[in-house]
Amino acid sequence: MADGYMRGFFHYHIAYPQHFLSGAIRFRCTRTSQVDAFLGKNGSVDLIDHHNVPWDITLTRLLTGTRYEPLFDRLQLDGFLSVEKVKQARRLLHTYNPISEQKRRGCLVQHIHEIGQPFVMDLTQPTRICVTAPHSVIPVDLYPIVATSGVLTVRFEPASEDEGDESLVLRVIHEHTPVEYLPHNSHLQMVKGAGVRRFYLPKLDARKDGAWRWVYDDHRPAESAALHCLFHPPCHFPPVVVQPPKSKPLTDTDTA
């Protein structure tokens, strides 16, 4: 902003409605503090981070820490999060804490809800993603450390148009910092798609050419389960029984 101040509004955004865990608080930058400016197209845009993706506080972070309790309470009061949805989300996350996980591994943890969803990938850190299954969130390691620098925005795409081929490749959408491979990975090069100007992350095996592919593997059940959930997203989650509030017993005064 010209005066050095940033004006705007916090808002709750759900990128993929069928996955309520994709909800996140974002900040909409506006030229004025008037409410009408939030919906206006003239200069109204969501705040982005240094990776050129929308800045947000994800629902998974809201649910797994105390830092954002006031924001979480506000979402409930405003009706964005029902009691049932909160219970479902807590049940899905009962074995996974994204905050402690990120600290423990020192890597960038991404929650992937859909094939085609852009996410940030740092090639200097192990790539760890989380996929929503019907009963839990499945964390999986996909790509190891291969470079001394290199931050990319990528997305999963089907490896082929064959409906029977349920495997994925990683398409590079944007290179934020140049990729400098480690000496023992100097053979790696981005793979160019046939006939189109798009690049994919390469296979890690020096003996093989082509794009890296995420395929079913009987020896890696977690990775295979996560892959299945991306191709067949859970439409329904086990129902949660919400206990009604206990009513105050009637007294003689109440019935008089």
PDB file of C-alpha atoms in Angstrom:
ATOM      1  CA  MET A   1       0.000   0.000   0.000  1.00  0.00           C
ATOM      2  CA  ALA A   2       1.167   3.536  -0.781  1.00  0.00           C
ATOM      3  CA  ASP A   3       0.932   4.685   2.852  1.00  0.00           C
ATOM      4  CA  GLY A   4       2.882   1.689   4.168  1.00  0.00           C
ATOM      5  CA  TYR A   5      -0.137   0.000   5.733  1.00  0.00           C
ATOM      6  CA  MET A   6      -1.793  -3.227   4.655  1.00  0.00           C
ATOM      7  CA  ARG A   7      -5.573  -3.278   4.813  1.00  0.00           C
ATOM      8  CA  GLY A   8      -7.759  -6.283   4.414  1.00  0.00           C
ATOM      9  CA  PHE A   9      -9.869  -9.014   5.911  1.00  0.00           C
ATOM     10  CA  PHE A  10      -9.299 -12.509   7.239  1.00  0.00           C
ATOM     11  CA  HIS A  11     -11.559 -15.029   5.525  1.00  0.00           C
ATOM     12  CA  TYR A  12     -12.110 -18.782   5.621  1.00  0.00           C
ATOM     13  CA  HIS A  13     -11.341 -20.544   2.352  1.00  0.00           C
ATOM     14  CA  ILE A  14     -12.054 -24.173   1.433  1.00  0.00           C
ATOM     15  CA  ALA A  15     -10.106 -25.088  -1.690  1.00  0.00           C
ATOM     16  CA  TYR A  16     -11.613 -28.538  -2.124  1.00  0.00           C
ATOM     17  CA  PRO A  17     -15.136 -28.769  -0.650  1.00  0.00           C
ATOM     18  CA  GLN A  18     -15.173 -32.574  -0.583  1.00  0.00           C
ATOM     19  CA  HIS A  19     -12.201 -32.420   1.807  1.00  0.00           C
ATOM     20  CA  PHE A  20     -13.147 -30.239   4.740  1.00  0.00           C
ATOM     21  CA  LEU A  21      -9.571 -30.532   6.047  1.00  0.00           C
ATOM     22  CA  SER A  22      -8.526 -28.257   3.166  1.00  0.00           C
ATOM     23  CA  GLY A  23     -10.057 -25.293   4.990  1.00  0.00           C
ATOM     24  CA  ALA A  24      -7.701 -22.443   5.876  1.00  0.00           C
ATOM     25  CA  ILE A  25      -7.739 -18.855   7.046  1.00  0.00           C
ATOM     26  CA  ARG A  26      -6.404 -16.448   4.412  1.00  0.00           C
ATOM     27  CA  PHE A  27      -5.905 -12.690   4.326  1.00  0.00           C
ATOM     28  CA  ARG A  28      -7.578 -10.678   1.547  1.00  0.00           C
ATOM     29  CA  CYS A  29      -5.676  -7.452   0.806  1.00  0.00           C
ATOM     30  CA  THR A  30      -7.903  -4.510  -0.156  1.00  0.00           C
ATOM     31  CA  ARG A  31      -7.354  -0.855  -0.991  1.00  0.00           C
ATOM     32  CA  THR A  32      -9.844   0.331   1.610  1.00  0.00           C
ATOM     33  CA  SER A  33     -11.198  -0.940   4.898  1.00  0.00           C
ATOM     34  CA  GLN A  34     -14.763  -0.980   3.569  1.00  0.00           C
ATOM     35  CA  VAL A  35     -16.463  -4.387   3.560  1.00  0.00           C
ATOM     36  CA  ASP A  36     -17.503  -3.944  -0.098  1.00  0.00           C
ATOM     37  CA  ALA A  37     -13.825  -3.934  -1.066  1.00  0.00           C
ATOM     38  CA  PHE A  38     -13.532  -7.593  -0.026  1.00  0.00           C
ATOM     39  CA  LEU A  39     -15.645  -8.744  -2.981  1.00  0.00           C
ATOM     40  CA  GLY A  40     -14.403  -6.081  -5.367  1.00  0.00           C
ATOM     41  CA  LYS A  41     -12.080  -7.060  -8.209  1.00  0.00           C
ATOM     42  CA  ASN A  42     -10.191  -3.768  -8.222  1.00  0.00           C
ATOM     43  CA  GLY A  43      -7.024  -4.433  -6.252  1.00  0.00           C
ATOM     44  CA  SER A  44      -8.525  -7.150  -4.050  1.00  0.00           C
ATOM     45  CA  VAL A  45      -6.183 -10.139  -3.813  1.00  0.00           C
ATOM     46  CA  ASP A  46      -5.167 -12.748  -1.256  1.00  0.00           C
ATOM     47  CA  LEU A  47      -1.830 -12.241   0.467  1.00  0.00           C
ATOM     48  CA  ILE A  48       0.874 -14.557  -0.935  1.00  0.00           C
ATOM     49  CA  ASP A  49       3.995 -15.885   0.744  1.00  0.00           C
ATOM     50  CA  HIS A  50       7.590 -15.990  -0.498  1.00  0.00           C
ATOM     51  CA  HIS A  51       6.795 -19.139  -2.511  1.00  0.00           C
ATOM     52  CA  ASN A  52       4.113 -17.272  -4.478  1.00  0.00           C
ATOM     53  CA  VAL A  53       1.272 -19.330  -3.012  1.00  0.00           C
ATOM     54  CA  PRO A  54      -1.512 -17.947  -0.778  1.00  0.00           C
ATOM     55  CA  TRP A  55      -0.465 -17.335   2.816  1.00  0.00           C
ATOM     56  CA  ASP A  56      -2.740 -19.279   5.137  1.00  0.00           C
ATOM     57  CA  ILE A  57      -3.285 -20.889   8.510  1.00  0.00           C
ATOM     58  CA  THR A  58      -4.584 -24.352   7.716  1.00  0.00           C
ATOM     59  CA  LEU A  59      -7.319 -26.119   9.634  1.00  0.00           C
ATOM     60  CA  THR A  60      -4.825 -28.834  10.584  1.00  0.00           C
ATOM     61  CA  ARG A  61      -2.709 -26.217  12.377  1.00  0.00           C
ATOM     62  CA  LEU A  62      -5.766 -24.654  14.001  1.00  0.00           C
ATOM     63  CA  LEU A  63      -6.738 -28.053  15.390  1.00  0.00           C
ATOM     64  CA  THR A  64      -3.344 -29.209  16.634  1.00  0.00           C
ATOM     65  CA  GLY A  65      -2.075 -26.309  18.700  1.00  0.00           C
ATOM     66  CA  THR A  66      -3.119 -23.637  21.179  1.00  0.00           C
ATOM     67  CA  ARG A  67      -1.546 -20.680  19.388  1.00  0.00           C
ATOM     68  CA  TYR A  68      -4.582 -20.011  17.224  1.00  0.00           C
ATOM     69  CA  GLU A  69      -7.361 -20.774  19.706  1.00  0.00           C
ATOM     70  CA  PRO A  70      -9.028 -17.320  19.364  1.00  0.00           C
ATOM     71  CA  LEU A  71      -9.252 -17.733  15.579  1.00  0.00           C
ATOM     72  CA  PHE A  72     -10.527 -21.287  15.938  1.00  0.00           C
ATOM     73  CA  ASP A  73     -13.194 -20.171  18.413  1.00  0.00           C
ATOM     74  CA  ARG A  74     -14.234 -17.389  16.035  1.00  0.00           C
ATOM     75  CA  LEU A  75     -14.699 -19.864  13.172  1.00  0.00           C
ATOM     76  CA  GLN A  76     -16.976 -21.967  15.353  1.00  0.00           C
ATOM     77  CA  LEU A  77     -18.999 -18.978  16.531  1.00  0.00           C
ATOM     78  CA  ASP A  78     -19.467 -17.798  12.941  1.00  0.00           C
ATOM     79  CA  GLY A  79     -20.716 -21.228  11.856  1.00  0.00           C
ATOM     80  CA  PHE A  80     -17.827 -22.234   9.590  1.00  0.00           C
ATOM     81  CA  LEU A  81     -17.011 -25.298  11.699  1.00  0.00           C
ATOM     82  CA  SER A  82     -19.819 -27.407  13.087  1.00  0.00           C
ATOM     83  CA  VAL A  83     -19.350 -29.564  16.170  1.00  0.00           C
ATOM     84  CA  GLU A  84     -19.573 -32.665  13.974  1.00  0.00           C
ATOM     85  CA  LYS A  85     -16.901 -31.447  11.536  1.00  0.00           C
ATOM     86  CA  VAL A  86     -14.551 -30.563  14.371  1.00  0.00           C
ATOM     87  CA  LYS A  87     -14.964 -34.038  15.883  1.00  0.00           C
ATOM     88  CA  GLN A  88     -14.375 -35.655  12.482  1.00  0.00           C
ATOM     89  CA  ALA A  89     -11.267 -33.574  11.896  1.00  0.00           C
ATOM     90  CA  ARG A  90      -9.852 -34.346  15.343  1.00  0.00           C
ATOM     91  CA  ARG A  91     -10.446 -38.047  14.763  1.00  0.00           C
ATOM     92  CA  LEU A  92      -8.643 -37.943  11.413  1.00  0.00           C
ATOM     93  CA  LEU A  93      -5.710 -36.136  13.024  1.00  0.00           C
ATOM     94  CA  HIS A  94      -5.601 -38.133  16.256  1.00  0.00           C
ATOM     95  CA  THR A  95      -2.331 -39.872  15.334  1.00  0.00           C
ATOM     96  CA  TYR A  96      -0.729 -36.994  13.467  1.00  0.00           C
ATOM     97  CA  ASN A  97       0.494 -33.589  14.608  1.00  0.00           C
ATOM     98  CA  PRO A  98       1.749 -31.485  11.676  1.00  0.00           C
ATOM     99  CA  ILE A  99       3.549 -29.019  13.929  1.00  0.00           C
ATOM    100  CA  SER A 100       5.616 -31.565  15.870  1.00  0.00           C
ATOM    101  CA  GLU A 101       6.114 -33.627  12.710  1.00  0.00           C
ATOM    102  CA  GLN A 102       7.651 -30.702  10.891  1.00  0.00           C
ATOM    103  CA  LYS A 103       9.936 -29.893  13.823  1.00  0.00           C
ATOM    104  CA  ARG A 104      11.005 -33.522  14.227  1.00  0.00           C
ATOM    105  CA  ARG A 105      11.885 -34.110  10.606  1.00  0.00           C
ATOM    106  CA  GLY A 106      13.006 -30.614   9.690  1.00  0.00           C
ATOM    107  CA  CYS A 107      11.170 -30.847   6.399  1.00  0.00           C
ATOM    108  CA  LEU A 108       8.337 -29.077   4.646  1.00  0.00           C
ATOM    109  CA  VAL A 109       5.108 -30.987   5.270  1.00  0.00           C
ATOM    110  CA  GLN A 110       2.343 -30.530   2.697  1.00  0.00           C
ATOM    111  CA  HIS A 111      -1.265 -31.684   3.009  1.00  0.00           C
ATOM    112  CA  ILE A 112      -2.466 -32.844  -0.411  1.00  0.00           C
ATOM    113  CA  HIS A 113      -6.213 -33.113  -1.013  1.00  0.00           C
ATOM    114  CA  GLU A 114      -6.486 -33.513  -4.795  1.00  0.00           C
ATOM    115  CA  ILE A 115      -4.532 -34.546  -7.865  1.00  0.00           C
ATOM    116  CA  GLY A 116      -3.557 -31.284  -9.543  1.00  0.00           C
ATOM    117  CA  GLN A 117      -3.268 -29.287  -6.304  1.00  0.00           C
ATOM    118  CA  PRO A 118      -0.146 -27.054  -6.422  1.00  0.00           C
ATOM    119  CA  PHE A 119       2.255 -27.367  -3.503  1.00  0.00           C
ATOM    120  CA  VAL A 120       5.769 -26.259  -2.632  1.00  0.00           C
ATOM    121  CA  MET A 121       8.661 -28.695  -2.787  1.00  0.00           C
ATOM    122  CA  ASP A 122      12.141 -27.973  -1.418  1.00  0.00           C
ATOM    123  CA  LEU A 123      14.689 -30.324  -2.986  1.00  0.00           C
ATOM    124  CA  THR A 124      17.143 -29.657  -0.141  1.00  0.00           C
ATOM    125  CA  GLN A 125      14.764 -31.378   2.289  1.00  0.00           C
ATOM    126  CA  PRO A 126      12.921 -34.703   2.203  1.00  0.00           C
ATOM    127  CA  THR A 127       9.483 -34.293   0.654  1.00  0.00           C
ATOM    128  CA  ARG A 128       6.747 -35.428   3.027  1.00  0.00           C
ATOM    129  CA  ILE A 129       3.063 -35.165   2.190  1.00  0.00           C
ATOM    130  CA  CYS A 130      -0.148 -36.068   3.994  1.00  0.00           C
ATOM    131  CA  VAL A 131      -3.212 -37.484   2.258  1.00  0.00           C
ATOM    132  CA  THR A 132      -6.698 -37.720   3.771  1.00  0.00           C
ATOM    133  CA  ALA A 133      -8.073 -41.254   4.069  1.00  0.00           C
ATOM    134  CA  PRO A 134     -11.547 -42.214   5.396  1.00  0.00           C
ATOM    135  CA  HIS A 135     -10.262 -42.926   8.920  1.00  0.00           C
ATOM    136  CA  SER A 136      -6.986 -41.034   9.233  1.00  0.00           C
ATOM    137  CA  VAL A 137      -4.393 -38.825   7.607  1.00  0.00           C
ATOM    138  CA  ILE A 138      -1.615 -40.798   5.891  1.00  0.00           C
ATOM    139  CA  PRO A 139       1.878 -39.215   5.996  1.00  0.00           C
ATOM    140  CA  VAL A 140       4.297 -40.524   3.364  1.00  0.00           C
ATOM    141  CA  ASP A 141       7.840 -39.722   2.237  1.00  0.00           C
ATOM    142  CA  LEU A 142       8.126 -39.345  -1.516  1.00  0.00           C
ATOM    143  CA  TYR A 143      11.287 -37.605  -2.663  1.00  0.00           C
ATOM    144  CA  PRO A 144      14.624 -37.502  -0.798  1.00  0.00           C
ATOM    145  CA  ILE A 145      17.183 -34.703  -0.525  1.00  0.00           C
ATOM    146  CA  VAL A 146      18.768 -34.369  -3.978  1.00  0.00           C
ATOM    147  CA  ALA A 147      20.060 -30.782  -4.162  1.00  0.00           C
ATOM    148  CA  THR A 148      21.901 -28.036  -2.299  1.00  0.00           C
ATOM    149  CA  SER A 149      19.332 -25.488  -3.535  1.00  0.00           C
ATOM    150  CA  GLY A 150      16.065 -25.572  -5.394  1.00  0.00           C
ATOM    151  CA  VAL A 151      12.521 -24.654  -4.383  1.00  0.00           C
ATOM    152  CA  LEU A 152       9.711 -25.537  -6.782  1.00  0.00           C
ATOM    153  CA  THR A 153       5.963 -25.316  -7.056  1.00  0.00           C
ATOM    154  CA  VAL A 154       4.768 -28.681  -8.336  1.00  0.00           C
ATOM    155  CA  ARG A 155       1.602 -30.706  -8.707  1.00  0.00           C
ATOM    156  CA  PHE A 156       0.670 -34.332  -9.221  1.00  0.00           C
ATOM    157  CA  GLU A 157      -0.624 -35.388 -12.643  1.00  0.00           C
ATOM    158  CA  PRO A 158      -1.696 -38.812 -13.957  1.00  0.00           C
ATOM    159  CA  ALA A 159       1.253 -40.477 -15.656  1.00  0.00           C
ATOM    160  CA  SER A 160      -0.899 -41.397 -18.670  1.00  0.00           C
ATOM    161  CA  GLU A 161      -4.401 -41.010 -20.076  1.00  0.00           C
ATOM    162  CA  ASP A 162      -5.061 -44.721 -19.546  1.00  0.00           C
ATOM    163  CA  GLU A 163      -7.742 -44.973 -16.834  1.00  0.00           C
ATOM    164  CA  GLY A 164      -6.282 -48.290 -15.730  1.00  0.00           C
ATOM    165  CA  ASP A 165      -2.885 -46.724 -15.032  1.00  0.00           C
ATOM    166  CA  GLU A 166      -3.146 -45.302 -11.522  1.00  0.00           C
ATOM    167  CA  SER A 167       0.292 -43.743 -11.230  1.00  0.00           C
ATOM    168  CA  LEU A 168       1.360 -40.131 -10.828  1.00  0.00           C
ATOM    169  CA  VAL A 169       4.186 -37.889 -11.980  1.00  0.00           C
ATOM    170  CA  LEU A 170       5.325 -34.578 -10.487  1.00  0.00           C
ATOM    171  CA  ARG A 171       5.011 -31.670 -12.875  1.00  0.00           C
ATOM    172  CA  VAL A 172       7.109 -28.566 -12.199  1.00  0.00           C
ATOM    173  CA  ILE A 173       4.931 -25.455 -12.414  1.00  0.00           C
ATOM    174  CA  HIS A 174       7.437 -22.854 -11.278  1.00  0.00           C
ATOM    175  CA  GLU A 175      11.083 -22.765 -10.225  1.00  0.00           C
ATOM    176  CA  HIS A 176      11.485 -20.289  -7.359  1.00  0.00           C
ATOM    177  CA  THR A 177      15.212 -20.854  -6.872  1.00  0.00           C
ATOM    178  CA  PRO A 178      17.581 -22.592  -9.334  1.00  0.00           C
ATOM    179  CA  VAL A 179      18.157 -26.291  -8.738  1.00  0.00           C
ATOM    180  CA  GLU A 180      21.760 -27.167  -7.895  1.00  0.00           C
ATOM    181  CA  TYR A 181      22.039 -30.938  -7.497  1.00  0.00           C
ATOM    182  CA  LEU A 182      24.319 -32.666  -5.011  1.00  0.00           C
ATOM    183  CA  PRO A 183      27.483 -34.115  -6.649  1.00  0.00           C
ATOM    184  CA  HIS A 184      26.216 -37.705  -6.559  1.00  0.00           C
ATOM    185  CA  ASN A 185      22.933 -36.548  -8.149  1.00  0.00           C
ATOM    186  CA  SER A 186      24.535 -34.568 -10.965  1.00  0.00           C
ATOM    187  CA  HIS A 187      23.008 -36.974 -13.498  1.00  0.00           C
ATOM    188  CA  LEU A 188      19.493 -35.781 -12.635  1.00  0.00           C
ATOM    189  CA  GLN A 189      17.833 -33.468 -15.119  1.00  0.00           C
ATOM    190  CA  MET A 190      14.286 -32.222 -15.435  1.00  0.00           C
ATOM    191  CA  VAL A 191      12.321 -34.404 -17.857  1.00  0.00           C
ATOM    192  CA  LYS A 192      10.557 -32.627 -20.706  1.00  0.00           C
ATOM    193  CA  GLY A 193       7.121 -33.900 -21.675  1.00  0.00           C
ATOM    194  CA  ALA A 194       6.668 -35.187 -25.204  1.00  0.00           C
ATOM    195  CA  GLY A 195       5.555 -32.421 -27.562  1.00  0.00           C
ATOM    196  CA  VAL A 196       4.773 -29.890 -24.844  1.00  0.00           C
ATOM    197  CA  ARG A 197       6.784 -27.382 -22.851  1.00  0.00           C
ATOM    198  CA  ARG A 198       6.488 -28.826 -19.402  1.00  0.00           C
ATOM    199  CA  PHE A 199       8.947 -30.492 -17.111  1.00  0.00           C
ATOM    200  CA  TYR A 200       8.710 -33.312 -14.591  1.00  0.00           C
ATOM    201  CA  LEU A 201      10.951 -34.386 -11.755  1.00  0.00           C
ATOM    202  CA  PRO A 202      13.319 -37.132 -12.922  1.00  0.00           C
ATOM    203  CA  LYS A 203      13.726 -40.691 -11.747  1.00  0.00           C
ATOM    204  CA  LEU A 204      16.249 -41.123  -8.966  1.00  0.00           C
ATOM    205  CA  ASP A 205      17.861 -44.228 -10.452  1.00  0.00           C
ATOM    206  CA  ALA A 206      20.888 -43.239 -12.551  1.00  0.00           C
ATOM    207  CA  ARG A 207      20.388 -46.334 -14.708  1.00  0.00           C
ATOM    208  CA  LYS A 208      16.928 -45.240 -15.857  1.00  0.00           C
ATOM    209  CA  ASP A 209      15.667 -42.257 -17.815  1.00  0.00           C
ATOM    210  CA  GLY A 210      12.302 -40.559 -17.706  1.00  0.00           C
ATOM    211  CA  ALA A 211      10.029 -38.985 -15.142  1.00  0.00           C
ATOM    212  CA  TRP A 212       9.713 -40.099 -11.532  1.00  0.00           C
ATOM    213  CA  ARG A 213       6.484 -42.039 -11.015  1.00  0.00           C
ATOM    214  CA  TRP A 214       4.464 -42.790  -7.908  1.00  0.00           C
ATOM    215  CA  VAL A 215       3.191 -46.345  -8.393  1.00  0.00           C
ATOM    216  CA  TYR A 216       1.583 -49.023  -6.241  1.00  0.00           C
ATOM    217  CA  ASP A 217       4.135 -51.021  -4.276  1.00  0.00           C
ATOM    218  CA  ASP A 218       3.204 -54.040  -2.154  1.00  0.00           C
ATOM    219  CA  HIS A 219       6.240 -53.393   0.039  1.00  0.00           C
ATOM    220  CA  ARG A 220       5.159 -49.813   0.826  1.00  0.00           C
ATOM    221  CA  PRO A 221       1.554 -50.094   2.059  1.00  0.00           C
ATOM    222  CA  ALA A 222       1.266 -46.508   3.373  1.00  0.00           C
ATOM    223  CA  GLU A 223       2.397 -44.992   0.074  1.00  0.00           C
ATOM    224  CA  SER A 224       0.052 -47.282  -1.862  1.00  0.00           C
ATOM    225  CA  ALA A 225      -2.896 -46.408   0.387  1.00  0.00           C
ATOM    226  CA  ALA A 226      -2.235 -42.671  -0.042  1.00  0.00           C
ATOM    227  CA  LEU A 227      -1.982 -43.075  -3.812  1.00  0.00           C
ATOM    228  CA  HIS A 228      -5.311 -44.921  -3.862  1.00  0.00           C
ATOM    229  CA  CYS A 229      -6.978 -42.130  -1.852  1.00  0.00           C
ATOM    230  CA  LEU A 230      -5.794 -39.512  -4.342  1.00  0.00           C
ATOM    231  CA  PHE A 231      -7.306 -41.427  -7.259  1.00  0.00           C
ATOM    232  CA  HIS A 232     -10.403 -42.353  -5.240  1.00  0.00           C
ATOM    233  CA  PRO A 233     -10.983 -39.524  -2.722  1.00  0.00           C
ATOM    234  CA  PRO A 234     -13.149 -40.514   0.237  1.00  0.00           C
ATOM    235  CA  CYS A 235     -16.590 -38.990  -0.317  1.00  0.00           C
ATOM    236  CA  HIS A 236     -17.932 -40.073   3.056  1.00  0.00           C
ATOM    237  CA  PHE A 237     -16.341 -40.256   6.459  1.00  0.00           C
ATOM    238  CA  PRO A 238     -17.581 -42.427   9.330  1.00  0.00           C
ATOM    239  CA  PRO A 239     -20.400 -40.605  11.106  1.00  0.00           C
ATOM    240  CA  VAL A 240     -19.704 -38.917  14.392  1.00  0.00           C
ATOM    241  CA  VAL A 241     -22.272 -39.058  17.158  1.00  0.00           C
ATOM    242  CA  VAL A 242     -22.669 -35.598  18.630  1.00  0.00           C
ATOM    243  CA  GLN A 243     -24.135 -35.709  22.093  1.00  0.00           C
ATOM    244  CA  PRO A 244     -26.907 -33.123  22.605  1.00  0.00           C
ATOM    245  CA  PRO A 245     -26.329 -30.627  25.395  1.00  0.00           C
ATOM    246  CA  LYS A 246     -27.617 -31.804  28.723  1.00  0.00           C
ATOM    247  CA  SER A 247     -30.860 -30.059  29.534  1.00  0.00           C
ATOM    248  CA  LYS A 248     -31.533 -28.648  32.926  1.00  0.00           C
ATOM    249  CA  PRO A 249     -34.056 -30.841  34.782  1.00  0.00           C
ATOM    250  CA  LEU A 250     -37.438 -29.275  35.305  1.00  0.00           C
ATOM    251  CA  THR A 251     -38.313 -28.081  38.786  1.00  0.00           C
ATOM    252  CA  ASP A 252     -41.610 -27.404  40.437  1.00  0.00           C
ATOM    253  CA  THR A 253     -41.087 -23.720  39.747  1.00  0.00           C
ATOM    254  CA  ASP A 254     -40.637 -24.367  35.995  1.00  0.00           C
ATOM    255  CA  THR A 255     -43.871 -26.346  35.740  1.00  0.00           C
ATOM    256  CA  ALA A 256     -45.961 -24.062  37.832  1.00  0.00           C
TER     257      ALA A 256
END
